[in-house]
CSV table of C-alpha atoms in Angstrom, one decimal:
chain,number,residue,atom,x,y,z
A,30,UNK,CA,123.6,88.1,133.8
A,31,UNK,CA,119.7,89.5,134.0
A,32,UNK,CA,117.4,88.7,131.7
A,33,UNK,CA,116.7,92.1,131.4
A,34,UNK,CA,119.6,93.1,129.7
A,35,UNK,CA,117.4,91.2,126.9
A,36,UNK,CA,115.6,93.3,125.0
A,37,UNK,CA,113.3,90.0,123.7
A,38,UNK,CA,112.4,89.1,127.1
A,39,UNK,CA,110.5,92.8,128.2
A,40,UNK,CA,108.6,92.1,124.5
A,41,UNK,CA,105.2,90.8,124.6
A,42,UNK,CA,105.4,87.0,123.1
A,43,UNK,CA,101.9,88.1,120.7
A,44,UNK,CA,105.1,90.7,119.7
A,45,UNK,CA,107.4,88.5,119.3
A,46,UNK,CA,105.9,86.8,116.3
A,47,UNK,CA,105.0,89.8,114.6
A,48,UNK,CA,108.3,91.7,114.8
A,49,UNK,CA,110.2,89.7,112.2
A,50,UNK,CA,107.8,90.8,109.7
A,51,UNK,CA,107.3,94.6,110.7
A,52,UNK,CA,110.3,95.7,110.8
A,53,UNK,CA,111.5,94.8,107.1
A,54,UNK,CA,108.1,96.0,106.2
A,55,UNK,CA,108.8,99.4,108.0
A,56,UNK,CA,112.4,99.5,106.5
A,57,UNK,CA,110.8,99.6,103.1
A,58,UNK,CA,108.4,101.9,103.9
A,59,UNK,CA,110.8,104.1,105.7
A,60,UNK,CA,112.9,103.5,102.3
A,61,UNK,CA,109.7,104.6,99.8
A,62,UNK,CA,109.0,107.4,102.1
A,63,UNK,CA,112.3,108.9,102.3
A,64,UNK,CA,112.2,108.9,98.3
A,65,UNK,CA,109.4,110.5,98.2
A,66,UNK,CA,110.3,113.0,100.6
A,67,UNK,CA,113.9,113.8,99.1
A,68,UNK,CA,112.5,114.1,95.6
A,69,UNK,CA,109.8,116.6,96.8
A,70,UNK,CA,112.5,118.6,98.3
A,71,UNK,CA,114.4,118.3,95.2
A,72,UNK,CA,111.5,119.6,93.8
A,73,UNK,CA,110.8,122.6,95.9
A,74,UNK,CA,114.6,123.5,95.5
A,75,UNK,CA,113.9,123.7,91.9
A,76,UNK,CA,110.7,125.9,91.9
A,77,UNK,CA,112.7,128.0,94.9
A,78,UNK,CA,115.7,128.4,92.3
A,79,UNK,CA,114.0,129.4,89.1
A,80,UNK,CA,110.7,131.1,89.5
A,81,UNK,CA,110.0,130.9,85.6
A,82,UNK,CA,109.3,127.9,85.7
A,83,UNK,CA,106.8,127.5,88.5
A,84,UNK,CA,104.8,129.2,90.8
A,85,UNK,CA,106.5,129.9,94.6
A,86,UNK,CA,102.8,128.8,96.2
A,87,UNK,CA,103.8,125.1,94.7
A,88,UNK,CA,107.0,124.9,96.3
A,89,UNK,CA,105.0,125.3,99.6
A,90,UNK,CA,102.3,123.2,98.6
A,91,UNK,CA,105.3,121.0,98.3
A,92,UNK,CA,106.7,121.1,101.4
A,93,UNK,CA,103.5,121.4,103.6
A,94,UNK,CA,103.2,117.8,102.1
A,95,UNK,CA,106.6,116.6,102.4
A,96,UNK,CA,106.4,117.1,105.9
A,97,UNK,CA,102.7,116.2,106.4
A,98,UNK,CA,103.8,112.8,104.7
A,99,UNK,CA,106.8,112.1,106.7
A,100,UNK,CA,105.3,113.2,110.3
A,101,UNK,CA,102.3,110.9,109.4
A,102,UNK,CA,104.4,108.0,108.7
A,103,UNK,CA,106.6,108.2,112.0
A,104,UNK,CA,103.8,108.7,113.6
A,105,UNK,CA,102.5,105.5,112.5
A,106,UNK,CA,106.0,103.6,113.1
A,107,UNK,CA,105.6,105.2,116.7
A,108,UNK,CA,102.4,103.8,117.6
A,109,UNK,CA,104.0,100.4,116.3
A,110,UNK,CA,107.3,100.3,118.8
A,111,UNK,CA,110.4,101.4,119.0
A,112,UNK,CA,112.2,99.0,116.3
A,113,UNK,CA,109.9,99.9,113.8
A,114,UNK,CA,110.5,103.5,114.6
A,115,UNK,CA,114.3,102.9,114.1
A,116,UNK,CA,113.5,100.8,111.1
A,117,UNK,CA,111.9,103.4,109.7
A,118,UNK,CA,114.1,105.5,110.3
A,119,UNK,CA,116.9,103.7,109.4
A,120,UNK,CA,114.8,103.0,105.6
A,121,UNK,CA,114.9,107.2,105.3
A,122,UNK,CA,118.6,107.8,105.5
A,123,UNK,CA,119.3,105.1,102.9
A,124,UNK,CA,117.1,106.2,100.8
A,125,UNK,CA,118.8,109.8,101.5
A,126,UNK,CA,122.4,108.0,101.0
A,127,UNK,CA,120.9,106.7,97.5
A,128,UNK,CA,119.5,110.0,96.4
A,129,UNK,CA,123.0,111.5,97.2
A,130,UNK,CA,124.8,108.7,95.2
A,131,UNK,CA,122.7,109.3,92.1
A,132,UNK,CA,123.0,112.6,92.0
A,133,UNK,CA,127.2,112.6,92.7
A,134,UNK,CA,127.3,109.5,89.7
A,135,UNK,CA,125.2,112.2,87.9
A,136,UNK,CA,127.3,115.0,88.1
A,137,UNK,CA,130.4,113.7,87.3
């Protein structure tokens, strides 16, 4: 077999010792960010739904920053690799999977 079929062996070895710390790391933040970002949009559905009690400007306030937030912190996972990306990444649809949880168990 070729050693490139490794993924570990293309990594640099300064990498190597780094990785196993980044990518929880980049899970959690991926997991705090996608919190964030799903309750904003929670949020903005609210202030989109019932415009007595808030003002439509802070529903876009809202999601100008949501997606400012979000962009800005894969842009950061980016510039650290591709298994931090999909750390990351993987850290926002759990957090999306919980949201949806608590609000099924809340519903019923």
């Amino acid at each position: 077999m070729s050693n490139t079929l490794f993924l570990t062996h293309s990594l640099p070895h300064s990498l190597l010792h780094v990785l196993p710390l980044t990518i929880p790391l980049c899970f959690l933040g991926g997991l705090a960010l996608g919190y964030v970002y799903f309750r904003a949009l929670q949020k903005t559905i609210d202030l989109f739904m019932s415009v007595s009690r808030g003002h439509p400007l802070m529903g876009m306030a809202l999601t100008l920053g949501r997606l400012t937030l979000l962009a800005l912190g894969l842009y950061l996972a980016v510039l650290m690799g591709g298994f931090t990306l999909l750390a990351m990444l993987a850290g926002i649809m759990s957090a999306k999977a919980l949201m949806f949880c608590k609000i099924r168990h809340a519903s019923l």
